[in-house]
PDB file of C-alpha atoms in Angstrom:
ATOM      1  CA  GLN A  11     168.278 166.742 -97.009  1.00 92.00           C
ATOM      2  CA  TRP A  12     166.417 163.674 -95.677  1.00 95.00           C
ATOM      3  CA  GLU A  13     168.521 161.381 -97.883  1.00 96.00           C
ATOM      4  CA  LYS A  14     171.712 162.664 -96.254  1.00 97.00           C
ATOM      5  CA  TRP A  15     170.155 162.051 -92.833  1.00 97.00           C
ATOM      6  CA  ILE A  16     169.051 158.463 -93.578  1.00 98.00           C
ATOM      7  CA  TYR A  17     172.312 157.514 -95.269  1.00 98.00           C
ATOM      8  CA  GLY A  18     174.117 158.875 -92.198  1.00 98.00           C
ATOM      9  CA  ILE A  19     172.046 156.505 -90.060  1.00 97.00           C
ATOM     10  CA  LEU A  20     172.871 153.665 -92.453  1.00 98.00           C
ATOM     11  CA  GLU A  21     176.594 154.404 -92.198  1.00 98.00           C
ATOM     12  CA  THR A  22     176.477 154.547 -88.394  1.00 98.00           C
ATOM     13  CA  ALA A  23     174.518 151.280 -88.283  1.00 98.00           C
ATOM     14  CA  GLN A  24     176.982 149.554 -90.596  1.00 98.00           C
ATOM     15  CA  ASP A  25     179.977 150.854 -88.622  1.00 98.00           C
ATOM     16  CA  SER A  26     178.374 149.582 -85.407  1.00 98.00           C
ATOM     17  CA  GLN A  27     177.181 146.298 -86.982  1.00 98.00           C
ATOM     18  CA  ILE A  28     173.553 147.100 -86.196  1.00 97.00           C
ATOM     19  CA  GLN A  29     170.727 145.504 -88.145  1.00 96.00           C
ATOM     20  CA  PHE A  30     167.162 146.748 -87.905  1.00 96.00           C
ATOM     21  CA  SER A  31     164.387 144.168 -87.547  1.00 94.00           C
ATOM     22  CA  GLN A  32     161.506 146.634 -87.832  1.00 95.00           C
ATOM     23  CA  GLY A  33     160.738 150.296 -88.186  1.00 95.00           C
ATOM     24  CA  HIS A  34     157.790 152.534 -87.479  1.00 94.00           C
ATOM     25  CA  ALA A  35     156.336 154.743 -90.180  1.00 94.00           C
ATOM     26  CA  ASN A  36     155.119 158.246 -89.567  1.00 91.00           C
ATOM     27  CA  PHE A  37     151.443 157.962 -88.763  1.00 86.00           C
ATOM     28  CA  TYR A  38     148.227 159.911 -88.639  1.00 84.00           C
ATOM     29  CA  ASN A  39     144.577 159.051 -89.137  1.00 81.00           C
ATOM     30  CA  PHE A  40     144.553 158.895 -92.921  1.00 77.00           C
ATOM     31  CA  CYS A  41     140.865 157.936 -92.912  1.00 77.00           C
ATOM     32  CA  ASP A  42     140.052 161.446 -91.703  1.00 79.00           C
ATOM     33  CA  PRO A  43     139.271 163.517 -94.815  1.00 79.00           C
ATOM     34  CA  ASP A  44     139.767 166.697 -92.755  1.00 84.00           C
ATOM     35  CA  ALA A  45     143.263 165.820 -91.496  1.00 84.00           C
ATOM     36  CA  GLU A  46     145.452 168.920 -91.562  1.00 91.00           C
ATOM     37  CA  ASN A  47     148.472 168.806 -93.885  1.00 93.00           C
ATOM     38  CA  LYS A  48     147.247 165.525 -95.403  1.00 89.00           C
ATOM     39  CA  GLU A  49     149.448 165.795 -98.489  1.00 92.00           C
ATOM     40  CA  PHE A  50     152.559 166.372 -96.370  1.00 94.00           C
ATOM     41  CA  LEU A  51     151.645 163.543 -93.975  1.00 92.00           C
ATOM     42  CA  ASP A  52     151.093 161.139 -96.882  1.00 92.00           C
ATOM     43  CA  ARG A  53     154.528 162.103 -98.193  1.00 95.00           C
ATOM     44  CA  MET A  54     156.030 161.337 -94.768  1.00 95.00           C
ATOM     45  CA  VAL A  55     154.454 157.848 -94.723  1.00 94.00           C
ATOM     46  CA  LEU A  56     155.863 157.172 -98.193  1.00 95.00           C
ATOM     47  CA  ARG A  57     159.232 158.565 -97.114  1.00 97.00           C
ATOM     48  CA  SER A  58     159.167 156.176 -94.139  1.00 97.00           C
ATOM     49  CA  ILE A  59     158.836 153.326 -96.634  1.00 96.00           C
ATOM     50  CA  ASP A  60     161.800 154.683 -98.623  1.00 97.00           C
ATOM     51  CA  CYS A  61     163.879 155.005 -95.449  1.00 98.00           C
ATOM     52  CA  ALA A  62     163.034 151.446 -94.388  1.00 97.00           C
ATOM     53  CA  SER A  63     164.167 150.205 -97.777  1.00 97.00           C
ATOM     54  CA  ILE A  64     167.465 152.104 -97.545  1.00 98.00           C
ATOM     55  CA  LEU A  65     168.127 150.724 -94.052  1.00 98.00           C
ATOM     56  CA  GLY A  66     167.177 147.171 -95.058  1.00 97.00           C
ATOM     57  CA  ILE A  67     164.293 147.064 -92.578  1.00 97.00           C
ATOM     58  CA  PRO A  68     162.191 143.968 -93.365  1.00 95.00           C
ATOM     59  CA  TRP A  69     159.042 145.029 -91.476  1.00 96.00           C
ATOM     60  CA  LEU A  70     157.736 148.577 -91.321  1.00 96.00           C
ATOM     61  CA  VAL A  71     154.835 149.123 -88.929  1.00 94.00           C
ATOM     62  CA  ILE A  72     152.212 151.374 -90.466  1.00 90.00           C
ATOM     63  CA  HIS A  73     149.272 152.310 -88.267  1.00 82.00           C
ATOM     64  CA  ALA A  74     145.978 151.975 -90.026  1.00 72.00           C
ATOM     65  CA  GLY A  75     143.709 154.980 -89.919  1.00 66.00           C
ATOM     66  CA  THR A  76     140.444 154.805 -88.031  1.00 62.00           C
ATOM     67  CA  ASP A  77     137.056 155.670 -89.425  1.00 61.00           C
ATOM     68  CA  PHE A  78     134.642 154.719 -86.649  1.00 61.00           C
ATOM     69  CA  ALA A  79     131.660 155.357 -88.934  1.00 65.00           C
ATOM     70  CA  SER A  80     132.941 152.910 -91.547  1.00 66.00           C
ATOM     71  CA  PRO A  81     131.145 149.589 -91.917  1.00 62.00           C
ATOM     72  CA  THR A  82     134.540 148.063 -92.800  1.00 63.00           C
ATOM     73  CA  LEU A  83     136.301 149.111 -89.584  1.00 63.00           C
ATOM     74  CA  VAL A  84     138.436 146.250 -88.283  1.00 70.00           C
ATOM     75  CA  ARG A  85     137.127 145.635 -84.774  1.00 71.00           C
ATOM     76  CA  SER A  86     138.460 142.194 -83.894  1.00 80.00           C
ATOM     77  CA  SER A  87     141.447 139.925 -84.335  1.00 85.00           C
ATOM     78  CA  LYS A  88     139.402 137.785 -86.708  1.00 88.00           C
ATOM     79  CA  GLU A  89     138.695 140.798 -88.915  1.00 86.00           C
ATOM     80  CA  LEU A  90     142.378 141.761 -88.783  1.00 88.00           C
ATOM     81  CA  VAL A  91     143.400 138.257 -89.847  1.00 94.00           C
ATOM     82  CA  ASP A  92     140.839 138.342 -92.678  1.00 92.00           C
ATOM     83  CA  LEU A  93     142.168 141.724 -93.834  1.00 90.00           C
ATOM     84  CA  VAL A  94     145.798 140.570 -93.787  1.00 94.00           C
ATOM     85  CA  ASP A  95     144.941 137.328 -95.576  1.00 96.00           C
ATOM     86  CA  SER A  96     143.091 139.228 -98.302  1.00 95.00           C
ATOM     87  CA  LEU A  97     146.055 141.595 -98.765  1.00 93.00           C
ATOM     88  CA  ARG A  98     148.480 138.663 -98.868  1.00 94.00           C
ATOM     89  CA  MET A  99     146.747 137.402-102.009  1.00 94.00           C
ATOM     90  CA  ASP A 100     148.488 140.233-103.862  1.00 96.00           C
ATOM     91  CA  PHE A 101     151.340 141.223-101.510  1.00 93.00           C
ATOM     92  CA  ASN A 102     153.779 138.898 -99.719  1.00 90.00           C
ATOM     93  CA  ASN A 103     155.050 141.612 -97.398  1.00 92.00           C
ATOM     94  CA  VAL A 104     151.986 142.108 -95.198  1.00 94.00           C
ATOM     95  CA  GLY A 105     151.885 140.918 -91.618  1.00 95.00           C
ATOM     96  CA  ILE A 106     150.744 141.940 -88.168  1.00 95.00           C
ATOM     97  CA  CYS A 107     152.474 143.869 -85.398  1.00 95.00           C
ATOM     98  CA  TRP A 108     151.006 143.058 -81.984  1.00 95.00           C
ATOM     99  CA  ASP A 109     151.147 145.925 -79.525  1.00 92.00           C
ATOM    100  CA  VAL A 110     150.803 144.282 -76.118  1.00 94.00           C
ATOM    101  CA  GLU A 111     149.918 147.429 -74.225  1.00 91.00           C
ATOM    102  CA  HIS A 112     147.335 148.667 -76.735  1.00 86.00           C
ATOM    103  CA  ALA A 113     145.669 145.258 -76.703  1.00 88.00           C
ATOM    104  CA  ASP A 114     145.666 145.321 -72.900  1.00 87.00           C
ATOM    105  CA  ILE A 115     144.142 148.816 -72.758  1.00 84.00           C
ATOM    106  CA  MET A 116     141.486 147.745 -75.280  1.00 81.00           C
ATOM    107  CA  LYS A 117     140.722 144.689 -73.088  1.00 83.00           C
ATOM    108  CA  GLN A 118     141.605 142.295 -75.901  1.00 84.00           C
ATOM    109  CA  ALA A 119     141.897 138.613 -74.973  1.00 90.00           C
ATOM    110  CA  GLN A 120     145.511 138.406 -76.095  1.00 92.00           C
ATOM    111  CA  GLU A 121     146.071 134.652 -75.938  1.00 94.00           C
ATOM    112  CA  PRO A 122     143.247 133.603 -78.306  1.00 95.00           C
ATOM    113  CA  ALA A 123     143.975 136.589 -80.558  1.00 95.00           C
ATOM    114  CA  LEU A 124     147.628 135.617 -80.915  1.00 97.00           C
ATOM    115  CA  ARG A 125     146.723 131.977 -81.547  1.00 97.00           C
ATOM    116  CA  MET A 126     144.471 133.155 -84.379  1.00 96.00           C
ATOM    117  CA  ILE A 127     147.159 135.488 -85.749  1.00 97.00           C
ATOM    118  CA  GLY A 128     149.783 132.743 -85.626  1.00 97.00           C
ATOM    119  CA  SER A 129     152.425 132.977 -88.354  1.00 96.00           C
ATOM    120  CA  ARG A 130     151.034 136.326 -89.535  1.00 97.00           C
ATOM    121  CA  LEU A 131     152.756 137.918 -86.509  1.00 97.00           C
ATOM    122  CA  LYS A 132     155.866 139.667 -87.837  1.00 97.00           C
ATOM    123  CA  ALA A 133     156.617 142.297 -85.186  1.00 96.00           C
ATOM    124  CA  THR A 134     155.816 143.227 -81.605  1.00 97.00           C
ATOM    125  CA  HIS A 135     155.606 146.401 -79.578  1.00 96.00           C
ATOM    126  CA  ILE A 136     156.410 145.508 -76.007  1.00 97.00           C
ATOM    127  CA  SER A 137     155.373 147.786 -73.169  1.00 97.00           C
ATOM    128  CA  ASP A 138     153.191 147.796 -70.085  1.00 96.00           C
ATOM    129  CA  ASN A 139     150.586 150.145 -68.655  1.00 93.00           C
ATOM    130  CA  VAL A 140     148.379 150.939 -65.719  1.00 90.00           C
ATOM    131  CA  GLY A 141     145.842 152.619 -67.976  1.00 83.00           C
ATOM    132  CA  ILE A 142     145.794 154.991 -70.881  1.00 81.00           C
ATOM    133  CA  ASP A 143     147.303 157.810 -68.816  1.00 83.00           C
ATOM    134  CA  TYR A 144     150.349 155.761 -67.775  1.00 85.00           C
ATOM    135  CA  ASP A 145     151.410 153.681 -70.729  1.00 89.00           C
ATOM    136  CA  HIS A 146     154.541 152.773 -72.701  1.00 93.00           C
ATOM    137  CA  VAL A 147     156.419 151.682 -69.591  1.00 96.00           C
ATOM    138  CA  LEU A 148     158.697 148.729 -68.903  1.00 97.00           C
ATOM    139  CA  PRO A 149     157.123 145.267 -68.628  1.00 98.00           C
ATOM    140  CA  TYR A 150     156.161 144.340 -65.065  1.00 97.00           C
ATOM    141  CA  SER A 151     155.411 147.993 -64.316  1.00 95.00           C
ATOM    142  CA  GLY A 152     151.721 147.482 -65.019  1.00 94.00           C
ATOM    143  CA  TYR A 153     148.916 144.982 -65.451  1.00 90.00           C
ATOM    144  CA  THR A 154     149.983 142.791 -68.365  1.00 93.00           C
ATOM    145  CA  GLY A 155     150.278 139.042 -67.802  1.00 93.00           C
ATOM    146  CA  TRP A 156     153.745 138.560 -69.261  1.00 96.00           C
ATOM    147  CA  GLU A 157     154.138 134.862 -68.469  1.00 96.00           C
ATOM    148  CA  ALA A 158     151.002 133.985 -70.450  1.00 94.00           C
ATOM    149  CA  PHE A 159     152.002 136.317 -73.283  1.00 96.00           C
ATOM    150  CA  MET A 160     155.455 134.760 -73.659  1.00 97.00           C
ATOM    151  CA  LYS A 161     153.986 131.251 -73.501  1.00 97.00           C
ATOM    152  CA  ILE A 162     151.718 132.078 -76.449  1.00 97.00           C
ATOM    153  CA  LEU A 163     154.617 133.507 -78.473  1.00 97.00           C
ATOM    154  CA  LYS A 164     156.442 130.211 -77.969  1.00 97.00           C
ATOM    155  CA  GLU A 165     153.322 128.227 -78.862  1.00 97.00           C
ATOM    156  CA  ILE A 166     152.828 130.053 -82.181  1.00 97.00           C
ATOM    157  CA  LYS A 167     156.578 129.822 -82.908  1.00 97.00           C
ATOM    158  CA  TYR A 168     157.063 133.577 -83.185  1.00 97.00           C
ATOM    159  CA  SER A 169     160.635 134.111 -84.366  1.00 94.00           C
ATOM    160  CA  GLY A 170     160.807 137.900 -84.514  1.00 94.00           C
ATOM    161  CA  ASP A 171     162.149 140.362 -82.004  1.00 94.00           C
ATOM    162  CA  LEU A 172     160.563 141.701 -78.858  1.00 96.00           C
ATOM    163  CA  THR A 173     160.737 145.393 -79.578  1.00 96.00           C
ATOM    164  CA  TYR A 174     160.362 147.735 -76.652  1.00 96.00           C
ATOM    165  CA  GLU A 175     158.106 150.748 -77.056  1.00 95.00           C
ATOM    166  CA  ILE A 176     158.781 152.178 -73.597  1.00 96.00           C
ATOM    167  CA  HIS A 177     159.457 155.855 -74.192  1.00 92.00           C
ATOM    168  CA  ARG A 178     157.700 156.876 -70.960  1.00 93.00           C
ATOM    169  CA  TYR A 179     159.811 154.512 -68.864  1.00 94.00           C
ATOM    170  CA  THR A 180     162.685 156.968 -68.516  1.00 95.00           C
ATOM    171  CA  SER A 181     160.835 160.207 -69.240  1.00 92.00           C
ATOM    172  CA  GLN A 182     160.745 161.331 -65.595  1.00 92.00           C
ATOM    173  CA  LEU A 183     164.222 160.137 -64.615  1.00 95.00           C
ATOM    174  CA  PRO A 184     167.144 162.493 -64.049  1.00 97.00           C
ATOM    175  CA  ALA A 185     169.746 161.966 -66.786  1.00 97.00           C
ATOM    176  CA  PRO A 186     172.316 160.317 -64.454  1.00 98.00           C
ATOM    177  CA  LEU A 187     169.806 157.511 -63.680  1.00 98.00           C
ATOM    178  CA  VAL A 188     168.957 156.678 -67.297  1.00 97.00           C
ATOM    179  CA  PRO A 189     171.937 154.347 -67.954  1.00 98.00           C
ATOM    180  CA  ALA A 190     171.049 152.191 -64.928  1.00 98.00           C
ATOM    181  CA  ALA A 191     167.391 152.135 -66.002  1.00 97.00           C
ATOM    182  CA  LEU A 192     168.419 151.010 -69.495  1.00 97.00           C
ATOM    183  CA  ARG A 193     170.600 148.239 -68.070  1.00 98.00           C
ATOM    184  CA  TYR A 194     167.651 147.090 -65.987  1.00 98.00           C
ATOM    185  CA  SER A 195     165.427 147.095 -69.079  1.00 98.00           C
ATOM    186  CA  VAL A 196     167.894 144.653 -70.682  1.00 98.00           C
ATOM    187  CA  GLU A 197     167.569 142.377 -67.635  1.00 98.00           C
ATOM    188  CA  VAL A 198     163.788 142.496 -67.912  1.00 98.00           C
ATOM    189  CA  GLY A 199     163.984 141.725 -71.626  1.00 98.00           C
ATOM    190  CA  ASN A 200     166.278 138.773 -71.028  1.00 98.00           C
ATOM    191  CA  TYR A 201     163.901 137.494 -68.368  1.00 98.00           C
ATOM    192  CA  LEU A 202     160.982 137.748 -70.823  1.00 98.00           C
ATOM    193  CA  LEU A 203     162.979 135.790 -73.392  1.00 97.00           C
ATOM    194  CA  SER A 204     163.742 133.107 -70.793  1.00 97.00           C
ATOM    195  CA  LEU A 205     160.004 132.570 -70.360  1.00 97.00           C
ATOM    196  CA  ALA A 206     159.763 131.409 -73.974  1.00 93.00           C
ATOM    197  CA  GLU A 207     162.646 128.940 -73.842  1.00 89.00           C
TER     198      GLU A 207
END
């Protein structure tokens, strides 16, 4: 059944001349040995990989699990870079997705982190926030310093897409207002891109 679904998406994408630059795998905390339905969830992550392959998606974002008791927990950008570099010794398809909002909420110093990440950056999740209870909103709706962020992307020669992850942006809007909100989000995106020219 899932194959029919994904091939239907592929057909629609081809008919509409849409190419996918990244995808997002199903995720859960796979470091938690007590995770409910672990076998099913593992199958869904693997199925996400299969679906990305069918759709020709070059970068699939897979959230790492979190084991806060682990001595090997990645806690910094430097540790993330070290992890990716060690994986790249055996795999050429490993990179980093930078989630602007998550980094902001975690009080990460984004500019030095992105300089360190450099060419390892393969994907972005672009959204803003005013805290963990109001996140995944359109840029300039929160606290993120977008001018500095875009300047760093230009500096490190990031060539991938800016991928919105703004599902809360329209969640409270009446349906008739959504098209106008989406048009505005395109204007904001184009403005962000102009900052990196």
